[in-house]
Coordinates of C-alpha atoms in Angstrom, one line a residue:
M1 CA -147.2 -112.2 4.2
L2 CA -150.1 -110.3 4.8
I3 CA -150.8 -108.8 8.2
R4 CA -154.4 -107.8 9.0
S5 CA -154.7 -104.6 10.8
G6 CA -158.0 -102.5 11.3
L7 CA -156.7 -99.8 8.3
G8 CA -157.2 -103.0 5.9
W9 CA -154.6 -105.7 4.9
L10 CA -150.2 -104.2 5.1
S11 CA -147.6 -106.2 3.4
A12 CA -144.6 -107.2 5.2
S13 CA -142.6 -105.9 2.4
P14 CA -141.8 -102.3 0.9
S15 CA -143.2 -101.3 -1.8
S16 CA -141.8 -101.0 -5.5
L17 CA -142.2 -97.1 -5.7
F18 CA -140.5 -97.0 -2.2
M19 CA -137.6 -99.1 -3.5
N20 CA -137.1 -97.3 -7.3
T21 CA -136.8 -94.2 -5.1
I22 CA -134.1 -95.7 -3.0
A23 CA -132.5 -97.1 -6.2
F24 CA -132.8 -93.6 -8.3
W25 CA -131.3 -91.2 -5.3
T26 CA -128.5 -94.3 -4.6
F27 CA -127.4 -93.6 -8.6
V28 CA -127.8 -89.6 -8.2
L29 CA -125.7 -89.7 -5.3
L30 CA -123.1 -92.1 -6.8
G31 CA -123.0 -89.5 -9.6
C32 CA -122.4 -86.6 -7.6
M33 CA -119.9 -88.5 -5.9
G34 CA -118.0 -89.4 -8.9
I35 CA -118.0 -86.0 -10.5
G36 CA -116.7 -84.8 -7.5
G37 CA -113.8 -87.1 -6.9
Y38 CA -112.9 -86.4 -10.9
F39 CA -112.3 -82.7 -9.8
M40 CA -110.9 -83.3 -6.7
F41 CA -108.0 -85.6 -8.8
R42 CA -107.6 -82.9 -11.4
K43 CA -106.7 -80.1 -8.7
F44 CA -104.7 -82.6 -6.9
L45 CA -102.9 -83.4 -10.3
K46 CA -102.2 -79.4 -10.1
V47 CA -100.6 -79.8 -6.6
L48 CA -97.9 -82.7 -7.9
P49 CA -94.4 -80.9 -7.9
K50 CA -92.8 -81.3 -11.5
A51 CA -89.3 -81.9 -12.8
D52 CA -88.1 -78.6 -11.6
G53 CA -89.6 -79.0 -8.0
K54 CA -92.7 -76.8 -8.6
S55 CA -96.3 -77.2 -9.5
K56 CA -98.2 -75.8 -11.7
L57 CA -99.9 -73.7 -8.8
D58 CA -96.8 -72.7 -7.4
W59 CA -95.8 -71.4 -11.0
Q60 CA -99.3 -69.8 -11.6
N61 CA -98.7 -67.5 -7.8
Y62 CA -95.0 -66.9 -9.0
W63 CA -96.0 -65.3 -12.2
V64 CA -99.0 -63.6 -10.7
E65 CA -96.9 -62.4 -7.6
R66 CA -94.8 -61.5 -10.3
S67 CA -95.9 -59.2 -12.7
R68 CA -98.6 -57.6 -9.9
P69 CA -96.7 -54.1 -10.5
L70 CA -97.1 -54.6 -14.4
W71 CA -101.1 -53.9 -13.9
S72 CA -103.0 -50.9 -14.8
E73 CA -106.7 -50.9 -13.8
E74 CA -107.6 -50.9 -17.9
S75 CA -105.8 -54.5 -18.1
K76 CA -107.4 -55.2 -14.9
A77 CA -110.6 -54.4 -16.2
F78 CA -109.9 -55.9 -19.6
L79 CA -109.2 -59.3 -18.0
D80 CA -112.6 -59.4 -16.3
Q81 CA -114.0 -58.9 -19.7
L82 CA -112.1 -61.9 -21.0
V83 CA -113.3 -64.0 -18.2
Q84 CA -117.1 -63.6 -18.4
P85 CA -118.1 -66.5 -20.3
V86 CA -116.7 -68.6 -17.6
P87 CA -119.3 -69.9 -15.6
G88 CA -119.4 -68.2 -11.7
P89 CA -118.0 -70.8 -9.7
F90 CA -115.0 -71.4 -11.9
R91 CA -114.1 -67.6 -12.8
D92 CA -111.7 -67.0 -9.7
I93 CA -110.4 -70.2 -10.8
A94 CA -109.6 -69.2 -14.0
K95 CA -109.0 -65.5 -13.8
H96 CA -105.8 -66.7 -11.8
S97 CA -104.9 -69.4 -14.0
I98 CA -105.2 -66.8 -17.0
A99 CA -103.5 -63.7 -15.0
A100 CA -100.9 -66.0 -14.3
E101 CA -100.1 -66.9 -18.7
I102 CA -100.5 -63.0 -19.2
G103 CA -97.8 -62.0 -16.5
R104 CA -95.4 -64.8 -17.9
I105 CA -96.0 -63.3 -21.1
A106 CA -95.7 -59.7 -20.1
I107 CA -92.6 -60.2 -17.8
E108 CA -90.8 -62.7 -20.7
S109 CA -91.4 -59.6 -23.1
H110 CA -89.6 -57.2 -20.7
A111 CA -92.7 -55.4 -20.7
G112 CA -93.4 -52.1 -18.4
E113 CA -96.7 -52.8 -17.9
V114 CA -99.8 -55.3 -19.0
T115 CA -101.2 -54.4 -22.5
R116 CA -104.2 -55.3 -23.8
D117 CA -102.0 -57.3 -26.6
H118 CA -100.3 -59.4 -23.7
C119 CA -103.8 -60.1 -22.4
I120 CA -105.4 -61.3 -25.4
R121 CA -102.4 -63.5 -25.8
G122 CA -102.3 -64.8 -22.6
Y123 CA -106.0 -65.4 -22.6
I124 CA -105.6 -67.3 -25.9
S125 CA -102.4 -69.4 -24.5
A126 CA -104.4 -70.3 -21.4
T127 CA -107.6 -71.4 -22.4
P128 CA -108.0 -75.5 -23.3
R129 CA -107.3 -75.8 -27.0
R130 CA -111.0 -77.8 -26.8
D131 CA -112.3 -74.2 -25.8
S132 CA -110.9 -72.4 -29.3
R133 CA -114.5 -72.8 -31.1
F134 CA -116.3 -71.0 -28.2
L135 CA -113.0 -68.7 -27.8
M136 CA -113.1 -67.3 -30.9
Q137 CA -117.1 -67.1 -31.0
F138 CA -116.3 -64.6 -27.7
L139 CA -113.8 -62.6 -29.1
E140 CA -115.8 -62.2 -32.6
K141 CA -119.1 -61.1 -30.3
N142 CA -116.7 -58.3 -28.3
H143 CA -115.4 -57.0 -31.6
I144 CA -112.0 -58.2 -30.4
D145 CA -109.2 -58.8 -33.5
Y146 CA -107.5 -62.0 -32.8
S147 CA -106.2 -62.5 -36.7
P148 CA -102.2 -62.0 -35.4
Y149 CA -102.7 -64.9 -32.7
R150 CA -104.6 -67.5 -34.7
H151 CA -101.8 -69.2 -34.5
L152 CA -102.1 -70.0 -31.0
M153 CA -105.1 -71.5 -31.4
K154 CA -103.8 -74.5 -33.4

């Protein structure tokens, strides 16, 4: 139905450009909500208790707190260097989980302090297997010898 006004002929239905814009933003928002939901679900799985009654996050907090006195300024600086390739918004979370793994390794080896060896071993152990290629590239770029730890990447 067309309506005659002083400005010309107006259509009573919205234009196709407007409808396409609405459809585009609908898909963008649904995509963003799906991605956010995926990451929220992964976080939810980490807080579920395991067979021993503690969640993965509980164990990470335990190892970080227990190993806190073992960390020197040098080992903290090395950990900061190791987490540099992680994107900024995820760096703190990655640093915490890597520090937990390093602390666990240092405590289980009855070390007096966290050494560079513990940091490299914990960094490799805490990095997901799918990222091993990027891990090796980063270590090579920073001239860090990881040959004694190759068995941890397989």
